[in-house]
Amino acid sequence: MALQEKYRALIDTAKAAGVTNLQVREQDGVLYVDGEAPSGAVKDQLWDIYGRIDPNYLTGDVVMNINVSTAVPGSKVKVTTKSSNLNIRKGPGTDQPIVGKAAHDEIITLVSRANDQWWLVRTDDGEEGYASAQYLTPQ
Amino acid sequence: MNVKNSFRTTLILIFSSTLLFSACKVRDSKIEADVNAKMQSLPGAEGVYTSVKDGVVTLSGDVDDETEKLSVETAIRDIKGVKSVVNNISITPPMPDPMAPVTMSGDELLNQGITDVLKDFPSLKATVQDGVITVTGTATADDWKRVKMALDALRPKKVDATGITIK
């Protein structure tokens, strides 16, 4: 219960911000937070709060997985690489051949979320393939 | 038949058919008893409320899904005396069980995952042992935040960042 107290502000904000399917469980000294945020902004807000309680996320207290519920087929996502292009691949894996590229800051279409790490996307040029979800931000 | 006879026949017919129909009509109290008994035998219908008026059964309350909603209606409609069913049951999908054990990825899956996650971060190294991802190296705060988000998405038991230096 100690971790739930330490991260009280994070849990309370998740509830207040309308995160659905919220699950907060403490197991073997780690707090697991899972849920669906109504927008990318809410997800960002939760990571900010987490970072305030655990500066630079270094303690290992928390494993957090907040998906964005608006990231549905047909929705738009932004390429949020640091500055480089994002590779679009034939299959979900960095060992897969590259079939196209999306530019940094480009807005592309989400076709489907294959899994938490790889999303099937399509650019306006019609290039379709898998891109790493860690560089895609739901709009 | 003359007029008087046909009139009497008609009266008898009307009288006996009234008797027949009233014998067919089941009292609301009997229907209610049968509905309650039926509800006891339906799994997943604990959240459903019933009321009976003039042979019409009204259903309300909550069930987990559409299939459940329909099966309650079908079961009630079959009860003798029920003229019709008004189904106002709402669907409330169950909340995930807060007591359910946390899903964690096995080491093989984690190993595959960390390769992809760290591909663009050559200054970081990671190893996996019994569900724990141990990351070492240097990174900017922004980079480490991205990496931490992606590592959490692999569903490890824990992310050990004690060996990380933020520059």
Short mmCIF file of C-alpha atoms in Angstrom, two decimals, chain A residues 20-30 32 34 43-44 47-48 50 54 56-65 67 80-82 87 89 92-95 116-118 132 134-135, chain B residues 94-104 113 115-121 140-162 164-166:
data_model
loop_
_atom_site.label_atom_id
_atom_site.label_comp_id
_atom_site.label_asym_id
_atom_site.label_seq_id
_atom_site.Cartn_x
_atom_site.Cartn_y
_atom_site.Cartn_z
CA THR A 20 -11.20 4.08 -18.16
CA ASN A 21 -10.37 0.48 -17.27
CA LEU A 22 -8.00 1.90 -14.67
CA GLN A 23 -6.11 -0.79 -12.78
CA VAL A 24 -3.69 0.06 -10.00
CA ARG A 25 -1.99 -2.95 -8.46
CA GLU A 26 1.01 -3.27 -6.17
CA GLN A 27 3.08 -6.44 -6.42
CA ASP A 28 6.56 -7.25 -5.10
CA GLY A 29 7.51 -3.63 -4.56
CA VAL A 30 6.32 -2.35 -7.95
CA TYR A 32 1.45 -1.25 -11.96
CA ASP A 34 -2.88 0.48 -16.55
CA LYS A 43 -1.63 10.52 -21.11
CA ASP A 44 1.07 13.23 -21.19
CA TRP A 47 3.51 10.92 -17.27
CA ASP A 48 4.32 14.46 -16.08
CA TYR A 50 4.69 10.42 -12.48
CA ASP A 54 9.83 10.07 -9.33
CA ASN A 56 13.40 11.13 -14.28
CA TYR A 57 11.58 7.87 -13.58
CA LEU A 58 14.69 6.35 -12.03
CA THR A 59 13.41 4.51 -8.96
CA GLY A 60 11.74 1.61 -10.74
CA ASP A 61 8.67 2.05 -8.49
CA VAL A 62 6.17 2.11 -11.32
CA VAL A 63 5.40 0.30 -14.59
CA MET A 64 2.77 2.43 -16.34
CA ASN A 65 0.80 1.62 -19.48
CA ASN A 67 -3.14 3.76 -24.00
CA THR A 80 7.27 12.27 -32.84
CA THR A 81 10.80 11.10 -33.50
CA LYS A 82 13.47 13.45 -32.15
CA ASN A 87 10.84 4.00 -40.95
CA ARG A 89 8.32 -1.47 -42.38
CA PRO A 92 6.23 -5.44 -37.01
CA GLY A 93 9.94 -5.58 -36.16
CA THR A 94 13.18 -3.71 -36.78
CA ASP A 95 14.43 -6.73 -38.69
CA ASP A 116 1.56 -2.08 -28.08
CA GLN A 117 4.91 -1.72 -29.85
CA TRP A 118 3.96 -1.70 -33.55
CA SER A 132 7.25 1.82 -33.98
CA GLN A 134 7.00 4.78 -29.35
CA TYR A 135 7.40 7.45 -32.03
CA PRO B 94 -17.57 -5.51 -16.28
CA MET B 95 -14.64 -3.46 -14.93
CA PRO B 96 -11.31 -5.23 -15.02
CA ASP B 97 -10.75 -7.02 -11.74
CA PRO B 98 -8.45 -4.90 -9.58
CA MET B 99 -7.33 -8.09 -7.85
CA ALA B 100 -6.40 -9.87 -11.08
CA PRO B 101 -2.69 -10.71 -11.21
CA VAL B 102 -0.63 -8.35 -13.35
CA THR B 103 0.21 -9.64 -16.87
CA MET B 104 3.95 -9.74 -17.33
CA GLY B 113 11.41 -5.97 -27.34
CA THR B 115 16.39 -4.63 -29.10
CA ASP B 116 13.74 -2.62 -30.95
CA VAL B 117 13.29 -0.04 -28.21
CA LEU B 118 17.00 0.73 -27.83
CA LYS B 119 17.83 0.66 -31.53
CA ASP B 120 18.01 4.45 -31.71
CA PHE B 121 19.72 4.89 -28.35
CA THR B 140 19.08 13.09 -21.85
CA ALA B 141 15.96 13.36 -19.68
CA ASP B 142 13.76 13.45 -22.81
CA ASP B 143 15.39 10.39 -24.34
CA TRP B 144 15.19 8.42 -21.14
CA LYS B 145 11.49 9.33 -20.77
CA ARG B 146 10.79 7.95 -24.26
CA VAL B 147 12.75 4.80 -23.52
CA LYS B 148 11.04 4.30 -20.16
CA MET B 149 7.59 4.61 -21.79
CA ALA B 150 8.54 2.08 -24.44
CA LEU B 151 10.08 -0.32 -21.91
CA ASP B 152 6.95 -0.17 -19.72
CA ALA B 153 4.90 -1.04 -22.81
CA LEU B 154 6.75 -4.37 -23.00
CA ARG B 155 5.13 -5.25 -19.66
CA PRO B 156 8.21 -6.13 -17.63
CA LYS B 157 8.11 -7.00 -13.96
CA LYS B 158 10.31 -4.00 -13.26
CA VAL B 159 12.55 -1.47 -14.99
CA ASP B 160 15.78 -1.12 -13.05
CA ALA B 161 17.30 2.25 -13.96
CA THR B 162 19.82 2.53 -11.14
CA ILE B 164 21.27 5.35 -15.72
CA THR B 165 22.94 8.74 -15.69
CA ILE B 166 20.86 11.66 -16.93
#
